[in-house]
mmCIF file of C-alpha atoms in Angstrom:
data_model
loop_
_atom_site.group_PDB
_atom_site.id
_atom_site.type_symbol
_atom_site.label_atom_id
_atom_site.label_comp_id
_atom_site.label_asym_id
_atom_site.label_seq_id
_atom_site.Cartn_x
_atom_site.Cartn_y
_atom_site.Cartn_z
ATOM 1 C CA GLY A 20 -33.626 30.447 14.008
ATOM 2 C CA LYS A 21 -34.494 33.216 11.277
ATOM 3 C CA TYR A 22 -31.173 32.424 9.501
ATOM 4 C CA TRP A 23 -29.100 29.313 8.848
ATOM 5 C CA ILE A 24 -25.449 30.180 9.655
ATOM 6 C CA PRO A 25 -22.654 27.821 9.221
ATOM 7 C CA ALA A 26 -19.661 27.199 11.612
ATOM 8 C CA GLU A 27 -16.357 28.539 10.612
ATOM 9 C CA CYS A 28 -13.402 26.380 10.954
ATOM 10 C CA ASP A 29 -10.191 28.590 10.870
ATOM 11 C CA VAL A 30 -6.795 26.668 10.881
ATOM 12 C CA PRO A 31 -3.380 27.535 9.783
ATOM 13 C CA LEU A 32 -1.400 25.208 7.712
ATOM 14 C CA ARG A 33 1.637 26.017 9.575
ATOM 15 C CA PRO A 34 2.139 26.202 13.663
ATOM 16 C CA GLY A 35 1.022 29.992 13.144
ATOM 17 C CA TRP A 36 -0.635 32.403 10.907
ATOM 18 C CA PHE A 37 2.510 34.041 9.542
ATOM 19 C CA TYR A 38 5.738 32.516 7.935
ATOM 20 C CA HIS A 39 8.814 31.847 10.001
ATOM 21 C CA PRO A 40 11.895 29.612 8.573
ATOM 22 C CA GLU A 41 12.133 27.722 11.716
ATOM 23 C CA ASP A 42 8.610 26.313 11.233
ATOM 24 C CA ASP A 43 9.741 24.654 7.891
ATOM 25 C CA GLY A 44 8.989 21.076 8.156
ATOM 26 C CA LYS A 45 6.463 21.545 10.884
ATOM 27 C CA GLU A 46 3.564 21.962 8.528
ATOM 28 C CA LYS A 47 0.248 19.862 8.857
ATOM 29 C CA ASN A 48 0.319 16.974 6.410
ATOM 30 C CA ALA A 49 -2.050 15.816 3.653
ATOM 31 C CA ASP A 50 -3.660 13.131 5.801
ATOM 32 C CA TYR A 51 -4.241 15.676 8.691
ATOM 33 C CA LEU A 52 -5.836 18.086 6.185
ATOM 34 C CA PHE A 53 -7.992 15.510 4.645
ATOM 35 C CA ASP A 54 -9.203 14.329 8.358
ATOM 36 C CA LEU A 55 -9.790 18.142 8.893
ATOM 37 C CA TYR A 56 -11.937 18.208 5.821
ATOM 38 C CA LEU A 57 -14.286 15.309 6.908
ATOM 39 C CA LYS A 58 -14.592 17.267 10.367
ATOM 40 C CA SER A 59 -15.047 20.619 9.114
ATOM 41 C CA VAL A 60 -16.841 20.582 5.573
ATOM 42 C CA GLY A 61 -18.091 16.990 6.107
ATOM 43 C CA ARG A 62 -20.141 18.306 9.243
ATOM 44 C CA GLY A 63 -21.606 21.737 7.416
ATOM 45 C CA ALA A 64 -18.955 24.104 8.247
ATOM 46 C CA CYS A 65 -16.637 26.299 6.159
ATOM 47 C CA LEU A 66 -12.821 25.634 6.291
ATOM 48 C CA ASP A 67 -10.632 28.291 6.111
ATOM 49 C CA LEU A 68 -7.146 26.975 5.923
ATOM 50 C CA GLY A 69 -4.573 29.788 6.396
ATOM 51 C CA LEU A 70 -1.395 30.068 4.084
ATOM 52 C CA SER A 71 1.438 31.915 5.012
ATOM 53 C CA PRO A 72 3.406 33.387 2.220
ATOM 54 C CA THR A 73 7.423 33.693 2.703
ATOM 55 C CA THR A 74 9.073 37.390 2.494
ATOM 56 C CA GLU A 75 9.394 36.882 -1.155
ATOM 57 C CA GLY A 76 5.639 36.562 -1.417
ATOM 58 C CA GLN A 77 5.489 32.842 -2.479
ATOM 59 C CA LEU A 78 4.487 29.780 -0.752
ATOM 60 C CA HIS A 79 7.157 27.608 0.571
ATOM 61 C CA LYS A 80 7.815 24.478 -1.514
ATOM 62 C CA ASN A 81 6.714 22.331 1.390
ATOM 63 C CA ASP A 82 3.285 24.116 1.543
ATOM 64 C CA VAL A 83 2.982 23.744 -2.203
ATOM 65 C CA GLN A 84 3.604 19.997 -2.235
ATOM 66 C CA ILE A 85 1.200 19.218 0.957
ATOM 67 C CA LEU A 86 -1.507 21.362 -0.731
ATOM 68 C CA LYS A 87 -1.027 19.294 -3.970
ATOM 69 C CA THR A 88 -1.330 16.000 -2.171
ATOM 70 C CA PHE A 89 -4.570 17.170 -0.161
ATOM 71 C CA GLY A 90 -6.253 18.109 -3.630
ATOM 72 C CA GLU A 91 -5.183 14.811 -5.213
ATOM 73 C CA LYS A 92 -6.652 13.107 -2.012
ATOM 74 C CA LEU A 93 -9.921 14.814 -2.046
ATOM 75 C CA ASN A 94 -10.044 14.010 -6.156
ATOM 76 C CA GLU A 95 -9.438 10.468 -5.677
ATOM 77 C CA ALA A 96 -11.992 10.185 -2.478
ATOM 78 C CA PHE A 97 -14.808 12.180 -4.301
ATOM 79 C CA SER A 98 -14.549 12.190 -7.843
ATOM 80 C CA ASN A 99 -16.451 8.872 -8.687
ATOM 81 C CA ASN A 100 -20.190 9.469 -7.461
ATOM 82 C CA LEU A 101 -21.326 5.570 -7.276
ATOM 83 C CA ILE A 102 -24.956 6.986 -6.782
ATOM 84 C CA LYS A 103 -25.419 7.172 -10.584
ATOM 85 C CA LYS A 104 -25.231 3.298 -10.776
ATOM 86 C CA ALA A 105 -27.796 2.731 -8.080
ATOM 87 C CA LYS A 106 -31.632 2.549 -8.103
ATOM 88 C CA ILE A 107 -33.269 4.576 -5.373
ATOM 89 C CA LYS A 108 -36.589 3.890 -4.043
ATOM 90 C CA VAL A 109 -38.581 5.773 -1.284
ATOM 91 C CA LYS A 110 -42.043 6.030 -0.147
ATOM 92 C CA GLY A 111 -43.972 9.146 0.483
ATOM 93 C CA THR A 112 -42.432 11.619 -2.559
ATOM 94 C CA GLU A 113 -44.282 14.801 -3.081
ATOM 95 C CA PRO A 114 -45.459 15.060 -6.688
ATOM 96 C CA GLY A 115 -42.960 17.174 -8.807
ATOM 97 C CA TYR A 116 -39.990 16.394 -6.268
ATOM 98 C CA GLN A 117 -38.903 13.174 -7.263
ATOM 99 C CA THR A 118 -35.489 11.302 -6.706
ATOM 100 C CA LYS A 119 -33.704 12.325 -9.826
ATOM 101 C CA ALA A 120 -33.226 15.449 -8.073
ATOM 102 C CA LEU A 121 -30.774 13.531 -5.305
ATOM 103 C CA THR A 122 -28.422 12.937 -8.356
ATOM 104 C CA ASP A 123 -28.619 15.711 -11.042
ATOM 105 C CA GLU A 124 -25.715 17.612 -8.954
ATOM 106 C CA ASN A 125 -27.926 20.634 -9.008
ATOM 107 C CA LEU A 126 -28.338 22.137 -5.188
ATOM 108 C CA MET A 127 -31.253 23.946 -5.991
ATOM 109 C CA SER A 128 -33.292 21.003 -7.076
ATOM 110 C CA TYR A 129 -34.388 18.360 -4.031
ATOM 111 C CA TRP A 130 -36.454 15.687 -3.157
ATOM 112 C CA ALA A 131 -39.384 16.314 -0.854
ATOM 113 C CA SER A 132 -41.511 13.942 1.271
ATOM 114 C CA GLN A 133 -45.442 14.799 1.180
ATOM 115 C CA GLU A 134 -46.502 17.460 3.606
ATOM 116 C CA GLU A 135 -47.685 15.248 6.476
ATOM 117 C CA ILE A 136 -44.627 13.004 6.091
ATOM 118 C CA SER A 137 -41.473 13.605 8.286
ATOM 119 C CA SER A 138 -39.532 10.340 8.000
ATOM 120 C CA ALA A 139 -38.449 8.351 4.918
ATOM 121 C CA ILE A 140 -36.270 5.192 3.992
ATOM 122 C CA PHE A 141 -34.185 5.596 1.008
ATOM 123 C CA TYR A 142 -33.485 2.000 -0.719
ATOM 124 C CA LEU A 143 -30.312 2.307 -2.634
ATOM 125 C CA LYS A 144 -29.729 -1.022 -4.989
ATOM 126 C CA PHE A 145 -26.416 -1.190 -7.152
ATOM 127 C CA PRO A 146 -26.080 -3.712 -9.915
ATOM 128 C CA THR A 147 -22.960 -5.332 -8.570
ATOM 129 C CA ALA A 148 -21.567 -5.077 -5.327
ATOM 130 C CA GLN A 149 -19.619 -1.978 -4.516
ATOM 131 C CA LYS A 150 -16.668 -0.854 -2.111
ATOM 132 C CA ILE A 151 -18.030 2.360 -0.216
ATOM 133 C CA ASN A 152 -16.025 4.549 1.568
ATOM 134 C CA PHE A 153 -17.990 7.896 1.949
ATOM 135 C CA ILE A 154 -21.704 8.718 1.842
ATOM 136 C CA GLN A 155 -22.667 12.292 1.737
ATOM 137 C CA LEU A 156 -26.064 13.879 2.283
ATOM 138 C CA ARG A 157 -27.125 17.486 1.966
ATOM 139 C CA GLU A 158 -30.441 19.110 2.655
ATOM 140 C CA PHE A 159 -32.157 21.820 0.589
ATOM 141 C CA ILE A 160 -30.944 24.563 2.765
ATOM 142 C CA PRO A 161 -33.007 27.519 1.666
ATOM 143 C CA LEU A 162 -35.619 25.664 3.232
ATOM 144 C CA GLY A 163 -33.959 25.126 6.688
ATOM 145 C CA GLN A 164 -31.973 22.628 8.512
ATOM 146 C CA ARG A 165 -34.391 19.922 9.286
ATOM 147 C CA VAL A 166 -33.327 16.660 9.807
ATOM 148 C CA GLU A 167 -32.928 15.411 13.256
ATOM 149 C CA LYS A 168 -31.944 11.757 12.891
ATOM 150 C CA VAL A 169 -30.392 9.522 9.996
ATOM 151 C CA ILE A 170 -29.709 5.963 10.461
ATOM 152 C CA ILE A 171 -27.284 4.223 7.638
ATOM 153 C CA GLU A 172 -27.354 0.579 7.281
ATOM 154 C CA ALA A 173 -25.846 -1.807 4.493
ATOM 155 C CA LYS A 174 -26.923 -5.309 3.501
ATOM 156 C CA THR A 175 -24.255 -8.096 4.026
ATOM 157 C CA SER A 176 -24.367 -11.659 4.319
ATOM 158 C CA GLU A 177 -25.545 -11.557 7.826
ATOM 159 C CA GLY A 178 -28.468 -9.269 6.922
ATOM 160 C CA TRP A 179 -28.830 -5.349 7.504
ATOM 161 C CA GLN A 180 -25.825 -4.065 9.341
ATOM 162 C CA LYS A 181 -25.990 -0.554 11.062
ATOM 163 C CA ILE A 182 -23.539 1.456 9.874
ATOM 164 C CA ASP A 183 -23.775 4.825 11.585
ATOM 165 C CA ILE A 184 -26.548 6.979 13.326
ATOM 166 C CA ILE A 185 -25.921 10.803 12.979
ATOM 167 C CA ASN A 186 -27.961 13.644 14.387
ATOM 168 C CA SER A 187 -27.862 16.300 11.828
ATOM 169 C CA ILE A 188 -27.236 16.843 7.657
ATOM 170 C CA GLY A 189 -27.559 20.574 7.055
ATOM 171 C CA ASN A 190 -25.655 21.888 3.999
ATOM 172 C CA LYS A 191 -23.429 18.958 3.794
ATOM 173 C CA ARG A 192 -22.571 15.748 6.147
ATOM 174 C CA ILE A 193 -19.814 13.339 4.955
ATOM 175 C CA ILE A 194 -19.988 9.724 6.782
ATOM 176 C CA GLN A 195 -17.041 7.828 6.353
ATOM 177 C CA ILE A 196 -17.439 4.221 5.921
ATOM 178 C CA LYS A 197 -14.686 1.677 7.400
ATOM 179 C CA ASN A 198 -14.281 -1.863 7.454
ATOM 180 C CA LEU A 199 -17.392 -2.536 5.476
ATOM 181 C CA PRO A 200 -17.281 -5.539 2.758
ATOM 182 C CA ASP A 201 -18.507 -4.643 -0.663
ATOM 183 C CA VAL A 202 -22.414 -4.313 -0.785
ATOM 184 C CA LYS A 203 -25.278 -4.224 -3.090
ATOM 185 C CA ASN A 204 -27.643 -2.464 -0.852
ATOM 186 C CA ILE A 205 -27.665 0.388 1.333
ATOM 187 C CA ARG A 206 -30.689 1.804 3.270
ATOM 188 C CA ILE A 207 -30.699 5.280 4.651
ATOM 189 C CA SER A 208 -33.501 6.234 7.042
ATOM 190 C CA ILE A 209 -34.266 9.813 7.800
ATOM 191 C CA THR A 210 -36.498 11.546 10.262
ATOM 192 C CA ALA A 211 -37.311 15.379 11.041
ATOM 193 C CA PRO A 212 -40.065 17.311 12.795
ATOM 194 C CA VAL A 213 -41.359 18.478 9.460
ATOM 195 C CA ARG A 214 -41.566 17.145 5.919
ATOM 196 C CA ILE A 215 -37.847 16.326 4.609
ATOM 197 C CA CYS A 216 -36.036 18.210 1.669
ATOM 198 C CA LEU A 217 -32.945 16.336 0.424
ATOM 199 C CA SER A 218 -30.855 17.894 -2.258
ATOM 200 C CA GLU A 219 -28.191 15.260 -2.793
ATOM 201 C CA ILE A 220 -27.344 11.656 -1.805
ATOM 202 C CA GLY A 221 -23.575 10.891 -2.748
ATOM 203 C CA ILE A 222 -22.070 7.562 -2.859
ATOM 204 C CA TYR A 223 -18.003 7.316 -3.117
#
């Protein structure tokens, strides 16, 4: 379409949108919020978490503790981007749009394939085996949402192992990795109907 419009995920922390004393203890916990983050922000949506002040105009101590724990979980999961340790190789790069744009933490810079190339395979190699919990991908949204398929693989002792297949990236896509042994090599295959414009690869 003409405009890129993200989905909006509206969720109250408590059972309803307003504070009621009888709801104390019924709040969504930090684990629920973290899973909600992966399923909303991690799929390109905006997460609007509704908070309900008490009649004194303050958040209940339960709410404050849950939000604090939720913030700690986010920080623990996404503060150490392992991509900075990796070597990235990919063919078909458009001159001036190199892979360094994928790791510079600047969403206004991006890697691009050459005009006639609409598929790319990114090879990520770490100096030592790494424990990987999440892979984060971001497209360069000012040029639109283009990617239609991503295959993520890791090289184990048994060879290349398929981790996940997804059909979109958009502004942000977080793929949770479970039960994967420590690995040194990741392969990310991306296809689109037009040239690919990717602003970030994150490994956590």
